[in-house]
mmCIF file of C-alpha atoms in Angstrom:
data_model
loop_
_atom_site.group_PDB
_atom_site.id
_atom_site.type_symbol
_atom_site.label_atom_id
_atom_site.label_comp_id
_atom_site.label_asym_id
_atom_site.label_seq_id
_atom_site.Cartn_x
_atom_site.Cartn_y
_atom_site.Cartn_z
ATOM 1 C CA MET A 10 0.000 0.000 0.000
ATOM 2 C CA MET A 11 1.254 3.469 -0.862
ATOM 3 C CA ALA A 12 2.144 5.720 2.043
ATOM 4 C CA ILE A 13 -0.698 8.039 3.005
ATOM 5 C CA ASP A 14 0.147 11.718 3.406
ATOM 6 C CA THR A 15 -1.908 12.748 6.435
ATOM 7 C CA ASP A 16 -0.671 16.320 6.078
ATOM 8 C CA LYS A 17 -3.239 16.554 3.277
ATOM 9 C CA ALA A 18 -6.941 15.749 2.992
ATOM 10 C CA VAL A 19 -7.388 12.024 2.285
ATOM 11 C CA GLU A 20 -10.243 10.668 0.155
ATOM 12 C CA ILE A 21 -11.525 7.588 2.018
ATOM 13 C CA ALA A 22 -14.425 6.888 -0.378
ATOM 14 C CA LYS A 23 -15.811 8.607 -3.460
ATOM 15 C CA GLY A 24 -16.479 12.213 -2.468
ATOM 16 C CA ILE A 25 -15.743 11.605 1.228
ATOM 17 C CA TYR A 26 -12.604 13.004 2.825
ATOM 18 C CA TRP A 27 -10.736 12.750 6.101
ATOM 19 C CA VAL A 28 -9.691 16.317 6.929
ATOM 20 C CA GLY A 29 -8.200 15.645 10.352
ATOM 21 C CA PHE A 30 -4.918 16.350 12.074
ATOM 22 C CA TYR A 31 -2.340 13.876 13.368
ATOM 23 C CA ASP A 32 -0.996 15.200 16.657
ATOM 24 C CA LYS A 33 2.089 13.054 17.266
ATOM 25 C CA LYS A 34 2.217 14.067 20.942
ATOM 26 C CA ALA A 35 -1.334 12.974 21.751
ATOM 27 C CA GLY A 36 -3.000 9.609 22.205
ATOM 28 C CA PHE A 37 -6.258 11.080 20.871
ATOM 29 C CA HIS A 38 -6.531 12.085 17.230
ATOM 30 C CA CYS A 39 -9.537 14.040 16.027
ATOM 31 C CA ASN A 40 -11.006 12.972 12.707
ATOM 32 C CA PRO A 41 -13.318 15.479 11.003
ATOM 33 C CA TYR A 42 -14.852 14.246 7.735
ATOM 34 C CA LEU A 43 -16.256 16.015 4.683
ATOM 35 C CA LEU A 44 -18.928 14.552 2.383
ATOM 36 C CA ILE A 45 -19.300 16.143 -1.056
ATOM 37 C CA ASP A 46 -22.471 15.014 -2.826
ATOM 38 C CA LYS A 47 -22.847 14.807 -6.628
ATOM 39 C CA THR A 48 -24.679 18.164 -6.709
ATOM 40 C CA GLY A 49 -21.703 19.858 -5.047
ATOM 41 C CA GLU A 50 -23.532 20.197 -1.738
ATOM 42 C CA ALA A 51 -21.280 19.309 1.193
ATOM 43 C CA VAL A 52 -21.673 18.178 4.789
ATOM 44 C CA LEU A 53 -18.976 18.559 7.452
ATOM 45 C CA PHE A 54 -18.894 16.054 10.316
ATOM 46 C CA ASP A 55 -17.496 16.957 13.760
ATOM 47 C CA PRO A 56 -15.106 19.731 12.659
ATOM 48 C CA GLY A 57 -12.991 19.447 15.776
ATOM 49 C CA ALA A 58 -11.224 21.506 18.379
ATOM 50 C CA ILE A 59 -10.472 25.206 18.160
ATOM 51 C CA THR A 60 -6.791 24.405 18.792
ATOM 52 C CA TYR A 61 -6.559 22.655 15.403
ATOM 53 C CA TYR A 62 -8.770 25.050 13.449
ATOM 54 C CA GLU A 63 -6.121 26.596 11.172
ATOM 55 C CA ARG A 64 -4.778 23.204 10.082
ATOM 56 C CA LEU A 65 -8.253 21.807 9.487
ATOM 57 C CA LYS A 66 -9.342 24.916 7.574
ATOM 58 C CA GLU A 67 -6.400 24.491 5.181
ATOM 59 C CA LYS A 68 -7.328 20.886 4.446
ATOM 60 C CA LEU A 69 -10.982 21.739 3.986
ATOM 61 C CA GLN A 70 -10.224 24.582 1.581
ATOM 62 C CA SER A 71 -7.909 22.318 -0.426
ATOM 63 C CA VAL A 72 -10.927 20.164 -1.295
ATOM 64 C CA ILE A 73 -13.908 22.527 -1.510
ATOM 65 C CA ASP A 74 -15.124 26.100 -1.227
ATOM 66 C CA PRO A 75 -16.450 26.127 2.372
ATOM 67 C CA LYS A 76 -19.514 28.104 1.229
ATOM 68 C CA LYS A 77 -20.803 24.892 -0.394
ATOM 69 C CA ILE A 78 -21.235 23.280 3.032
ATOM 70 C CA SER A 79 -24.948 23.165 3.852
ATOM 71 C CA HIS A 80 -24.792 21.350 7.208
ATOM 72 C CA ILE A 81 -22.372 20.665 10.031
ATOM 73 C CA VAL A 82 -23.209 17.401 11.793
ATOM 74 C CA LEU A 83 -22.282 17.370 15.487
ATOM 75 C CA HIS A 84 -22.644 13.920 17.015
ATOM 76 C CA HIS A 85 -22.466 15.262 20.570
ATOM 77 C CA GLN A 86 -21.409 18.420 22.367
ATOM 78 C CA ASP A 87 -17.811 17.812 23.466
ATOM 79 C CA PRO A 88 -15.240 20.536 22.700
ATOM 80 C CA ASP A 89 -13.009 18.190 20.690
ATOM 81 C CA LEU A 90 -15.880 17.997 18.177
ATOM 82 C CA CYS A 91 -17.537 21.393 18.465
ATOM 83 C CA SER A 92 -15.331 24.185 19.738
ATOM 84 C CA SER A 93 -14.161 25.202 16.252
ATOM 85 C CA VAL A 94 -17.714 25.626 14.900
ATOM 86 C CA PRO A 95 -17.923 29.431 15.429
ATOM 87 C CA GLN A 96 -14.733 29.815 13.378
ATOM 88 C CA PHE A 97 -16.032 27.591 10.594
ATOM 89 C CA GLU A 98 -19.292 29.555 10.552
ATOM 90 C CA LYS A 99 -17.288 32.630 9.529
ATOM 91 C CA ILE A 100 -15.885 31.004 6.381
ATOM 92 C CA ILE A 101 -18.999 28.969 5.481
ATOM 93 C CA GLY A 102 -21.637 31.676 5.841
ATOM 94 C CA GLY A 103 -24.987 32.211 7.515
ATOM 95 C CA HIS A 104 -26.832 29.567 5.479
ATOM 96 C CA VAL A 105 -25.191 26.604 7.227
ATOM 97 C CA LYS A 106 -27.316 24.555 9.634
ATOM 98 C CA ILE A 107 -26.146 22.544 12.632
ATOM 99 C CA ALA A 108 -27.487 18.973 12.633
ATOM 100 C CA ALA A 109 -27.565 17.544 16.147
ATOM 101 C CA ALA A 110 -29.861 15.903 18.654
ATOM 102 C CA TRP A 111 -31.826 18.357 20.789
ATOM 103 C CA ARG A 112 -30.145 17.318 24.042
ATOM 104 C CA ALA A 113 -26.748 18.025 22.509
ATOM 105 C CA GLY A 114 -27.861 21.209 20.758
ATOM 106 C CA VAL A 115 -28.880 23.031 23.911
ATOM 107 C CA LEU A 116 -25.278 22.701 25.120
ATOM 108 C CA ILE A 117 -23.587 23.243 21.749
ATOM 109 C CA ALA A 118 -25.171 26.706 21.696
ATOM 110 C CA TYR A 119 -22.876 27.740 24.573
ATOM 111 C CA TYR A 120 -19.848 27.681 22.255
ATOM 112 C CA GLY A 121 -21.313 30.816 20.688
ATOM 113 C CA VAL A 122 -22.776 28.988 17.696
ATOM 114 C CA ALA A 123 -24.930 31.389 15.667
ATOM 115 C CA SER A 124 -26.350 29.074 12.994
ATOM 116 C CA GLU A 125 -29.842 27.621 12.897
ATOM 117 C CA PHE A 126 -30.144 24.146 14.391
ATOM 118 C CA TYR A 127 -31.543 21.186 12.489
ATOM 119 C CA TYR A 128 -32.669 18.929 15.336
ATOM 120 C CA VAL A 129 -32.485 15.399 13.990
ATOM 121 C CA ASP A 130 -34.954 14.037 16.547
ATOM 122 C CA ALA A 131 -37.567 16.442 15.149
ATOM 123 C CA HIS A 132 -36.921 15.193 11.587
ATOM 124 C CA ASP A 133 -37.323 11.429 12.018
ATOM 125 C CA TYR A 134 -33.544 11.120 12.448
ATOM 126 C CA ARG A 135 -32.950 11.852 8.766
ATOM 127 C CA LEU A 136 -31.417 14.575 6.637
ATOM 128 C CA ALA A 137 -32.213 14.695 2.912
ATOM 129 C CA LEU A 138 -29.622 16.360 0.686
ATOM 130 C CA LYS A 139 -30.596 18.177 -2.515
ATOM 131 C CA SER A 140 -29.875 15.085 -4.610
ATOM 132 C CA GLY A 141 -32.223 12.971 -2.508
ATOM 133 C CA ARG A 142 -29.341 11.286 -0.704
ATOM 134 C CA ILE A 143 -30.380 10.436 2.849
ATOM 135 C CA LEU A 144 -28.205 10.649 5.932
ATOM 136 C CA LYS A 145 -29.662 8.439 8.657
ATOM 137 C CA PHE A 146 -28.975 9.291 12.297
ATOM 138 C CA ILE A 147 -28.936 6.535 14.902
ATOM 139 C CA PRO A 148 -29.429 7.551 18.561
ATOM 140 C CA THR A 149 -26.675 6.215 20.828
ATOM 141 C CA PRO A 150 -27.681 7.775 24.175
ATOM 142 C CA TYR A 151 -25.077 7.844 26.970
ATOM 143 C CA LEU A 152 -22.306 6.692 24.613
ATOM 144 C CA HIS A 153 -20.909 8.697 26.057
ATOM 145 C CA GLU A 154 -23.298 11.689 26.213
ATOM 146 C CA PRO A 155 -27.121 11.722 26.619
ATOM 147 C CA GLY A 156 -27.587 13.313 23.192
ATOM 148 C CA SER A 157 -25.059 11.213 21.284
ATOM 149 C CA ILE A 158 -25.863 10.081 17.742
ATOM 150 C CA VAL A 159 -24.009 8.469 14.835
ATOM 151 C CA THR A 160 -24.606 8.940 11.097
ATOM 152 C CA TYR A 161 -25.093 6.226 8.468
ATOM 153 C CA ASP A 162 -24.731 7.155 4.802
ATOM 154 C CA LYS A 163 -26.391 4.334 2.867
ATOM 155 C CA GLU A 164 -25.009 5.482 -0.492
ATOM 156 C CA SER A 165 -21.387 4.965 0.559
ATOM 157 C CA GLY A 166 -22.009 2.403 3.308
ATOM 158 C CA ILE A 167 -20.058 4.564 5.752
ATOM 159 C CA LEU A 168 -20.908 4.871 9.426
ATOM 160 C CA PHE A 169 -19.652 8.173 10.861
ATOM 161 C CA SER A 170 -19.472 6.797 14.374
ATOM 162 C CA SER A 171 -18.307 9.702 16.538
ATOM 163 C CA ASP A 172 -16.606 8.342 19.682
ATOM 164 C CA LEU A 173 -17.848 4.792 19.094
ATOM 165 C CA PHE A 174 -15.169 2.551 17.564
ATOM 166 C CA GLY A 175 -12.592 5.193 18.462
ATOM 167 C CA GLY A 176 -9.205 4.188 19.787
ATOM 168 C CA PHE A 177 -6.540 5.459 22.134
ATOM 169 C CA SER A 178 -3.020 5.040 20.760
ATOM 170 C CA PHE A 179 0.343 6.796 20.628
ATOM 171 C CA ASN A 180 1.127 4.630 17.574
ATOM 172 C CA TRP A 181 -1.607 5.974 15.291
ATOM 173 C CA SER A 182 -2.352 5.101 11.683
ATOM 174 C CA LEU A 183 -5.188 6.441 9.539
ATOM 175 C CA TYR A 184 -6.512 2.945 8.855
ATOM 176 C CA ALA A 185 -6.920 0.293 11.537
ATOM 177 C CA ASP A 186 -4.213 -2.359 11.749
ATOM 178 C CA GLU A 187 -3.929 -5.629 13.671
ATOM 179 C CA LYS A 188 -3.217 -3.734 16.919
ATOM 180 C CA TYR A 189 -6.329 -1.578 16.723
ATOM 181 C CA PRO A 190 -8.684 -3.858 18.723
ATOM 182 C CA GLU A 191 -6.635 -3.176 21.870
ATOM 183 C CA ALA A 192 -6.712 0.562 21.150
ATOM 184 C CA VAL A 193 -10.517 0.359 20.847
ATOM 185 C CA LYS A 194 -10.837 -1.486 24.146
ATOM 186 C CA ALA A 195 -8.449 0.975 25.805
ATOM 187 C CA PHE A 196 -10.700 3.862 24.781
ATOM 188 C CA HIS A 197 -14.116 2.333 25.479
ATOM 189 C CA GLU A 198 -13.469 0.668 28.836
ATOM 190 C CA PRO A 199 -13.099 3.933 30.792
ATOM 191 C CA TYR A 200 -15.336 6.175 28.629
ATOM 192 C CA MET A 201 -18.492 4.143 28.044
ATOM 193 C CA PRO A 202 -20.855 3.512 30.976
ATOM 194 C CA SER A 203 -21.792 -0.163 30.619
ATOM 195 C CA ASN A 204 -21.961 -3.159 28.334
ATOM 196 C CA TYR A 205 -25.766 -3.088 28.511
ATOM 197 C CA ILE A 206 -25.917 0.373 26.926
ATOM 198 C CA LEU A 207 -23.102 -0.374 24.471
ATOM 199 C CA ARG A 208 -24.675 -3.659 23.354
ATOM 200 C CA SER A 209 -28.035 -1.986 22.693
ATOM 201 C CA ALA A 210 -26.382 0.528 20.372
ATOM 202 C CA MET A 211 -24.432 -2.174 18.532
ATOM 203 C CA GLU A 212 -27.658 -4.104 17.925
ATOM 204 C CA GLU A 213 -29.113 -1.041 16.190
ATOM 205 C CA ILE A 214 -25.944 -0.292 14.262
ATOM 206 C CA GLU A 215 -25.501 -3.831 12.923
ATOM 207 C CA LYS A 216 -28.898 -3.661 11.165
ATOM 208 C CA ASN A 217 -27.270 -1.481 8.505
ATOM 209 C CA ASP A 218 -25.090 -2.533 5.571
ATOM 210 C CA ILE A 219 -21.865 -0.958 6.799
ATOM 211 C CA LYS A 220 -18.764 -1.101 4.611
ATOM 212 C CA LEU A 221 -16.519 1.296 6.533
ATOM 213 C CA ILE A 222 -16.525 2.900 9.986
ATOM 214 C CA ALA A 223 -15.166 6.437 10.298
ATOM 215 C CA PRO A 224 -14.732 7.281 14.010
ATOM 216 C CA GLN A 225 -13.993 10.710 15.425
ATOM 217 C CA HIS A 226 -10.981 9.369 17.336
ATOM 218 C CA GLY A 227 -8.544 6.647 16.407
ATOM 219 C CA SER A 228 -8.370 4.873 13.054
ATOM 220 C CA ILE A 229 -10.743 4.239 10.167
ATOM 221 C CA ILE A 230 -12.041 0.661 10.052
ATOM 222 C CA ASP A 231 -12.133 -0.422 6.402
ATOM 223 C CA LYS A 232 -12.294 -4.189 6.907
ATOM 224 C CA ASP A 233 -13.685 -6.686 9.428
ATOM 225 C CA VAL A 234 -16.398 -4.176 10.337
ATOM 226 C CA PHE A 235 -18.629 -6.701 12.061
ATOM 227 C CA TYR A 236 -15.703 -8.076 14.055
ATOM 228 C CA TYR A 237 -15.478 -4.643 15.707
ATOM 229 C CA ILE A 238 -19.235 -4.464 16.240
ATOM 230 C CA ASN A 239 -19.119 -7.822 18.030
ATOM 231 C CA LEU A 240 -16.078 -6.700 20.008
ATOM 232 C CA LEU A 241 -18.056 -3.782 21.440
ATOM 233 C CA LYS A 242 -21.196 -5.874 21.913
ATOM 234 C CA ASN A 243 -19.258 -8.072 24.315
ATOM 235 C CA LEU A 244 -16.968 -5.516 25.961
ATOM 236 C CA GLU A 245 -17.256 -4.988 29.706
ATOM 237 C CA CYS A 246 -16.745 -1.290 30.312
ATOM 238 C CA GLY A 247 -17.312 1.680 32.579
ATOM 239 C CA LYS A 248 -18.250 2.090 36.205
ATOM 240 C CA MET A 249 -21.242 -0.161 35.609
ATOM 241 C CA GLN A 250 -19.170 -3.129 34.433
ATOM 242 C CA LYS A 251 -19.591 -6.420 36.213
ATOM 243 C CA ALA A 252 -17.430 -6.864 39.282
ATOM 244 C CA GLY A 253 -16.481 -10.380 38.191
ATOM 245 C CA PRO A 254 -17.864 -13.912 38.101
ATOM 246 C CA ASP A 255 -20.131 -15.154 40.874
ATOM 247 C CA LYS A 256 -17.489 -17.636 41.886
ATOM 248 C CA LYS A 257 -13.929 -16.357 42.072
ATOM 249 C CA SER A 258 -11.131 -18.474 40.674
ATOM 250 C CA THR A 259 -7.537 -18.515 41.792
ATOM 251 C CA GLY A 260 -5.262 -17.221 39.044
ATOM 252 C CA ASP A 261 -1.772 -15.818 38.759
ATOM 253 C CA TYR A 262 -0.147 -12.496 37.967
ATOM 254 C CA LYS A 263 1.183 -13.817 34.672
ATOM 255 C CA LEU A 264 -2.349 -13.888 33.251
ATOM 256 C CA ILE A 265 -2.971 -10.244 34.198
ATOM 257 C CA THR A 266 0.448 -9.203 32.949
ATOM 258 C CA GLU A 267 0.005 -10.891 29.573
ATOM 259 C CA ALA A 268 -3.333 -9.134 29.020
ATOM 260 C CA LEU A 269 -1.724 -5.855 30.086
ATOM 261 C CA VAL A 270 1.232 -6.305 27.719
ATOM 262 C CA LYS A 271 -1.159 -6.962 24.822
ATOM 263 C CA ARG A 272 -2.940 -3.709 25.687
ATOM 264 C CA ILE A 273 0.359 -1.800 25.918
ATOM 265 C CA ILE A 274 1.429 -3.067 22.483
ATOM 266 C CA GLY A 275 -1.896 -1.799 21.149
ATOM 267 C CA ILE A 276 -1.520 1.752 22.464
ATOM 268 C CA LEU A 277 2.236 2.466 22.517
ATOM 269 C CA ASN A 278 4.915 2.279 19.848
ATOM 270 C CA ILE A 279 7.547 -0.450 19.905
ATOM 271 C CA ASN A 280 10.270 1.617 21.592
ATOM 272 C CA ASP A 281 7.959 2.801 24.369
ATOM 273 C CA THR A 282 6.776 -0.779 24.895
ATOM 274 C CA LYS A 283 10.386 -1.884 25.340
ATOM 275 C CA ASN A 284 10.890 0.916 27.875
ATOM 276 C CA VAL A 285 7.855 -0.261 29.848
ATOM 277 C CA LEU A 286 9.226 -3.820 30.008
ATOM 278 C CA GLU A 287 12.774 -2.756 30.904
ATOM 279 C CA GLY A 288 13.914 -3.848 34.355
ATOM 280 C CA THR A 289 10.755 -5.833 35.114
ATOM 281 C CA GLY A 290 12.179 -9.279 34.433
ATOM 282 C CA ILE A 291 9.308 -9.849 32.001
ATOM 283 C CA VAL A 292 10.175 -11.081 28.506
ATOM 284 C CA ALA A 293 7.339 -10.855 25.996
ATOM 285 C CA ASP A 294 6.766 -11.395 22.293
ATOM 286 C CA LEU A 295 6.323 -7.843 21.013
ATOM 287 C CA LYS A 296 4.100 -8.989 18.149
ATOM 288 C CA ASP A 297 1.354 -10.797 20.045
ATOM 289 C CA GLY A 298 2.082 -9.929 23.687
ATOM 290 C CA SER A 299 2.567 -13.509 24.854
ATOM 291 C CA ILE A 300 4.793 -13.894 27.918
ATOM 292 C CA ILE A 301 8.017 -15.831 27.313
ATOM 293 C CA GLU A 302 9.649 -15.365 30.723
ATOM 294 C CA PHE A 303 8.009 -14.243 33.964
ATOM 295 C CA PRO A 304 9.613 -13.654 37.407
ATOM 296 C CA ALA A 305 8.686 -15.752 40.426
ATOM 297 C CA ASP A 306 7.459 -12.637 42.269
ATOM 298 C CA GLY A 307 4.637 -11.830 39.873
ATOM 299 C CA LYS A 308 3.108 -9.025 41.901
ATOM 300 C CA ARG A 309 6.441 -7.226 42.111
ATOM 301 C CA ALA A 310 6.973 -7.619 38.349
ATOM 302 C CA LEU A 311 3.501 -6.224 37.673
ATOM 303 C CA GLU A 312 4.222 -3.288 39.985
ATOM 304 C CA ARG A 313 7.435 -2.451 38.114
ATOM 305 C CA LEU A 314 5.554 -2.710 34.845
ATOM 306 C CA GLY A 315 2.939 -0.265 36.156
ATOM 307 C CA VAL A 316 5.561 2.230 37.340
ATOM 308 C CA ASN A 317 7.267 2.120 33.930
ATOM 309 C CA LEU A 318 3.936 2.463 32.143
ATOM 310 C CA ASN A 319 3.033 5.546 34.174
ATOM 311 C CA LYS A 320 6.456 7.051 33.504
ATOM 312 C CA THR A 321 6.325 6.326 29.763
ATOM 313 C CA GLY A 322 2.673 6.815 28.830
ATOM 314 C CA GLY A 323 1.420 9.004 31.671
ATOM 315 C CA ILE A 324 -2.130 9.274 32.942
ATOM 316 C CA PHE A 325 -3.700 8.392 29.580
ATOM 317 C CA ALA A 326 -1.890 5.058 29.470
ATOM 318 C CA MET A 327 -2.950 4.318 33.047
ATOM 319 C CA ILE A 328 -6.583 5.150 32.266
ATOM 320 C CA ALA A 329 -6.399 2.946 29.162
ATOM 321 C CA THR A 330 -5.290 -0.061 31.229
ATOM 322 C CA ARG A 331 -6.811 0.461 34.686
ATOM 323 C CA LEU A 332 -10.200 -1.214 34.230
ATOM 324 C CA LEU A 333 -8.642 -4.167 32.431
ATOM 325 C CA THR A 334 -6.234 -4.897 35.272
ATOM 326 C CA GLN A 335 -8.827 -4.310 37.979
ATOM 327 C CA ARG A 336 -11.349 -6.645 36.337
ATOM 328 C CA LEU A 337 -8.805 -9.438 35.885
ATOM 329 C CA ALA A 338 -7.614 -9.054 39.476
ATOM 330 C CA ILE A 339 -11.182 -9.478 40.741
ATOM 331 C CA GLU A 340 -11.800 -12.472 38.499
ATOM 332 C CA ASN A 341 -8.610 -14.157 39.694
ATOM 333 C CA ASN A 342 -8.834 -13.179 43.375
ATOM 334 C CA LEU A 343 -5.533 -11.314 43.294
ATOM 335 C CA GLU A 344 -4.366 -8.099 44.929
ATOM 336 C CA LEU A 345 -3.192 -5.421 42.526
ATOM 337 C CA PRO A 346 -0.121 -3.255 43.173
ATOM 338 C CA ASP A 347 -0.993 0.251 44.373
ATOM 339 C CA ILE A 348 -0.025 1.813 41.028
ATOM 340 C CA PHE A 349 -3.149 0.237 39.467
ATOM 341 C CA GLN A 350 -5.497 1.198 42.300
ATOM 342 C CA ILE A 351 -6.378 4.611 40.830
ATOM 343 C CA SER A 352 -10.121 5.162 41.294
#
């Protein structure tokens, strides 16, 4: 595959562009998208944070005259999606409408948004473009905001999924690779409230003929789409996740450590992963995360691994691994080192 220049707008399907920004210092990468219909009408999805506005504006203008944008779709009200909207309004013009759910819209207004709102819940969760092309909105309440929605474009088969299917990774690529499932789990476990709510949304989403998933964070999923839907359907996540099985089993620290190493490989680059393992006595296969050698004092080895992880990846890496380690400790009746006991 040819190298993708993410310093430029990238066409991910006919008339649909990624116009995001790769921040090499961050584990979160915002992914605004632009849809240009055959009539020339355009729709901008989740334009992003005010901090990246100038870069995003350049990419947008390289593809289209912003005045051709008829709607800005905002899947929820967070600043990483919405805070640049007042700036984009200035270059698009007063005709643009903001498509959002009502519960999100009442909060989006506080960014100083001046445009008219198109409340999707008052329009049967649909937006018809001039050509007759229909954008279908699917409610995904509490994932992770009360007014969250996603957008399905039947014509292209693309699901613009907002935070759902997003990933946390310092080793980002535009398209999902074999490590992306761990990045997805790392993002969803602490951000989404429960499997019950997540599963309900996946059951609605899977009813559609989806060819590609374009999340607002992380990487674009262009293959194995239903593998990722099933992954989220079965993911234990959030404060409302199960505490563990009814009957506890006795396990060992190697099991927890191996799962943790797999997660680390999914969110950090190879050099940072080596730094996390250094001095722990743990030897692991850096391709699949399997443990090759493990010290006799497993708890101490896990503690050293946690200290190194905090030093290398910081609070985001700890958040991305905390619920995983806590759940496995409960399931295996083991005491975690203090470094993993962050509430």
